[in-house]
């Protein structure tokens, strides 16, 4: 497999107390030995085609958090819809794409 400098692996999201950040903005972070070790371990275990690849840079992608206090999703029948004919799925805080296969 030919590698390019454009390949990336996104591993997690962070919470922020900022209220005025824009969705998808990336914040540079310093290398963290634990994060580097965990990311490299993930690459070795789950992506064997990238043998010898290691994490070389980091960034945090900020997403708007759910409006729910507990940050949980809201999934189910609308409470005013007869016979559950209207379904609701909301509050994914910018990370719902990770759960799309099971939802």
PDB file of C-alpha atoms in Angstrom:
ATOM      1  CA  UNK A   1       0.000   0.000   0.000  1.00  0.00           C
ATOM      2  CA  UNK A   2       1.410   3.372  -0.995  1.00  0.00           C
ATOM      3  CA  UNK A   3       1.142   5.938   1.781  1.00  0.00           C
ATOM      4  CA  UNK A   4       0.645   9.648   1.309  1.00  0.00           C
ATOM      5  CA  UNK A   5       1.009  12.521   3.736  1.00  0.00           C
ATOM      6  CA  UNK A   6      -2.737  13.134   3.399  1.00  0.00           C
ATOM      7  CA  UNK A   7      -3.785   9.925   5.203  1.00  0.00           C
ATOM      8  CA  UNK A   8      -5.347  10.480   8.621  1.00  0.00           C
ATOM      9  CA  UNK A   9      -7.124   8.606  11.358  1.00  0.00           C
ATOM     10  CA  UNK A  10      -9.641  10.396  13.560  1.00  0.00           C
ATOM     11  CA  UNK A  11      -9.950   8.783  16.965  1.00  0.00           C
ATOM     12  CA  UNK A  12     -12.036  10.879  19.349  1.00  0.00           C
ATOM     13  CA  UNK A  13     -13.759  14.117  20.256  1.00  0.00           C
ATOM     14  CA  UNK A  14     -13.285  16.512  23.125  1.00  0.00           C
ATOM     15  CA  UNK A  15     -15.644  18.624  25.146  1.00  0.00           C
ATOM     16  CA  UNK A  16     -15.101  22.355  25.421  1.00  0.00           C
ATOM     17  CA  UNK A  17     -16.439  25.034  27.727  1.00  0.00           C
ATOM     18  CA  UNK A  18     -16.267  27.558  24.887  1.00  0.00           C
ATOM     19  CA  UNK A  19     -19.664  28.701  23.654  1.00  0.00           C
ATOM     20  CA  UNK A  20     -18.577  30.573  20.540  1.00  0.00           C
ATOM     21  CA  UNK A  21     -16.560  27.953  18.678  1.00  0.00           C
ATOM     22  CA  UNK A  22     -17.601  26.940  15.197  1.00  0.00           C
ATOM     23  CA  UNK A  23     -18.401  23.361  14.328  1.00  0.00           C
ATOM     24  CA  UNK A  24     -15.497  21.519  12.742  1.00  0.00           C
ATOM     25  CA  UNK A  25     -12.800  23.999  13.794  1.00  0.00           C
ATOM     26  CA  UNK A  26      -9.528  22.247  14.492  1.00  0.00           C
ATOM     27  CA  UNK A  27      -7.409  23.198  17.477  1.00  0.00           C
ATOM     28  CA  UNK A  28      -3.685  22.271  17.440  1.00  0.00           C
ATOM     29  CA  UNK A  29      -2.500  20.222  20.397  1.00  0.00           C
ATOM     30  CA  UNK A  30       0.891  19.213  21.727  1.00  0.00           C
ATOM     31  CA  UNK A  31       1.903  15.577  21.435  1.00  0.00           C
ATOM     32  CA  UNK A  32       0.714  13.534  24.367  1.00  0.00           C
ATOM     33  CA  UNK A  33       2.778  10.357  25.012  1.00  0.00           C
ATOM     34  CA  UNK A  34      -0.306   8.384  26.083  1.00  0.00           C
ATOM     35  CA  UNK A  35      -2.344   9.471  23.051  1.00  0.00           C
ATOM     36  CA  UNK A  36       0.570   8.734  20.743  1.00  0.00           C
ATOM     37  CA  UNK A  37       1.074   5.265  22.233  1.00  0.00           C
ATOM     38  CA  UNK A  38      -2.655   4.446  22.135  1.00  0.00           C
ATOM     39  CA  UNK A  39      -2.991   5.645  18.530  1.00  0.00           C
ATOM     40  CA  UNK A  40       0.069   3.708  17.373  1.00  0.00           C
ATOM     41  CA  UNK A  41      -1.197   0.603  19.187  1.00  0.00           C
ATOM     42  CA  UNK A  42      -4.555   0.951  17.426  1.00  0.00           C
ATOM     43  CA  UNK A  43      -2.835   1.270  14.042  1.00  0.00           C
ATOM     44  CA  UNK A  44      -0.724  -1.847  14.648  1.00  0.00           C
ATOM     45  CA  UNK A  45      -3.634  -3.943  15.922  1.00  0.00           C
ATOM     46  CA  UNK A  46      -6.497  -2.934  13.637  1.00  0.00           C
ATOM     47  CA  UNK A  47      -4.841  -1.577  10.488  1.00  0.00           C
ATOM     48  CA  UNK A  48      -2.146  -4.108   9.566  1.00  0.00           C
ATOM     49  CA  UNK A  49      -1.986  -2.735   6.014  1.00  0.00           C
ATOM     50  CA  UNK A  50      -0.395   0.385   7.478  1.00  0.00           C
ATOM     51  CA  UNK A  51       2.488  -1.594   8.980  1.00  0.00           C
ATOM     52  CA  UNK A  52       5.207   0.752  10.181  1.00  0.00           C
ATOM     53  CA  UNK A  53       2.925   3.787  10.136  1.00  0.00           C
ATOM     54  CA  UNK A  54       2.852   5.930  13.234  1.00  0.00           C
ATOM     55  CA  UNK A  55       1.003   9.022  14.371  1.00  0.00           C
ATOM     56  CA  UNK A  56       2.894  12.128  13.297  1.00  0.00           C
ATOM     57  CA  UNK A  57       0.545  15.004  14.159  1.00  0.00           C
ATOM     58  CA  UNK A  58      -2.505  15.669  16.274  1.00  0.00           C
ATOM     59  CA  UNK A  59      -5.492  17.992  16.185  1.00  0.00           C
ATOM     60  CA  UNK A  60      -8.749  18.281  18.054  1.00  0.00           C
ATOM     61  CA  UNK A  61     -11.936  18.768  16.126  1.00  0.00           C
ATOM     62  CA  UNK A  62     -14.577  20.687  18.076  1.00  0.00           C
ATOM     63  CA  UNK A  63     -18.240  19.880  17.635  1.00  0.00           C
ATOM     64  CA  UNK A  64     -21.306  21.466  19.125  1.00  0.00           C
ATOM     65  CA  UNK A  65     -22.505  19.425  22.069  1.00  0.00           C
ATOM     66  CA  UNK A  66     -26.047  18.159  22.357  1.00  0.00           C
ATOM     67  CA  UNK A  67     -28.601  20.480  23.867  1.00  0.00           C
ATOM     68  CA  UNK A  68     -29.451  17.726  26.356  1.00  0.00           C
ATOM     69  CA  UNK A  69     -27.789  18.068  29.776  1.00  0.00           C
ATOM     70  CA  UNK A  70     -26.629  14.447  29.710  1.00  0.00           C
ATOM     71  CA  UNK A  71     -25.447  14.655  26.044  1.00  0.00           C
ATOM     72  CA  UNK A  72     -27.547  11.577  25.215  1.00  0.00           C
ATOM     73  CA  UNK A  73     -29.305  11.104  21.894  1.00  0.00           C
ATOM     74  CA  UNK A  74     -33.060  11.384  21.551  1.00  0.00           C
ATOM     75  CA  UNK A  75     -34.283   8.420  19.520  1.00  0.00           C
ATOM     76  CA  UNK A  76     -37.843   7.120  19.380  1.00  0.00           C
ATOM     77  CA  UNK A  77     -41.435   7.812  18.491  1.00  0.00           C
ATOM     78  CA  UNK A  78     -42.646  11.412  18.721  1.00  0.00           C
ATOM     79  CA  UNK A  79     -44.837  11.742  21.815  1.00  0.00           C
ATOM     80  CA  UNK A  80     -47.695  13.479  19.944  1.00  0.00           C
ATOM     81  CA  UNK A  81     -47.724  11.254  16.852  1.00  0.00           C
ATOM     82  CA  UNK A  82     -50.505   8.670  16.612  1.00  0.00           C
ATOM     83  CA  UNK A  83     -49.367   5.035  16.548  1.00  0.00           C
ATOM     84  CA  UNK A  84     -45.677   6.031  16.589  1.00  0.00           C
ATOM     85  CA  UNK A  85     -45.768   7.036  12.916  1.00  0.00           C
ATOM     86  CA  UNK A  86     -43.276   9.880  13.427  1.00  0.00           C
ATOM     87  CA  UNK A  87     -39.804   8.901  14.617  1.00  0.00           C
ATOM     88  CA  UNK A  88     -37.253  11.324  16.072  1.00  0.00           C
ATOM     89  CA  UNK A  89     -33.462  10.979  16.035  1.00  0.00           C
ATOM     90  CA  UNK A  90     -31.581  14.054  17.233  1.00  0.00           C
ATOM     91  CA  UNK A  91     -28.977  15.425  19.623  1.00  0.00           C
ATOM     92  CA  UNK A  92     -25.935  13.685  18.140  1.00  0.00           C
ATOM     93  CA  UNK A  93     -23.464  16.422  19.127  1.00  0.00           C
ATOM     94  CA  UNK A  94     -21.490  16.173  15.897  1.00  0.00           C
ATOM     95  CA  UNK A  95     -20.516  12.572  16.519  1.00  0.00           C
ATOM     96  CA  UNK A  96     -23.668  10.766  15.422  1.00  0.00           C
ATOM     97  CA  UNK A  97     -21.963   9.497  12.277  1.00  0.00           C
ATOM     98  CA  UNK A  98     -20.098   6.980  14.451  1.00  0.00           C
ATOM     99  CA  UNK A  99     -23.411   5.492  15.541  1.00  0.00           C
ATOM    100  CA  UNK A 100     -25.179   5.537  12.158  1.00  0.00           C
ATOM    101  CA  UNK A 101     -24.654   1.799  11.500  1.00  0.00           C
ATOM    102  CA  UNK A 102     -26.496   0.837  14.692  1.00  0.00           C
ATOM    103  CA  UNK A 103     -29.172   3.508  14.493  1.00  0.00           C
TER     104      UNK A 103
END
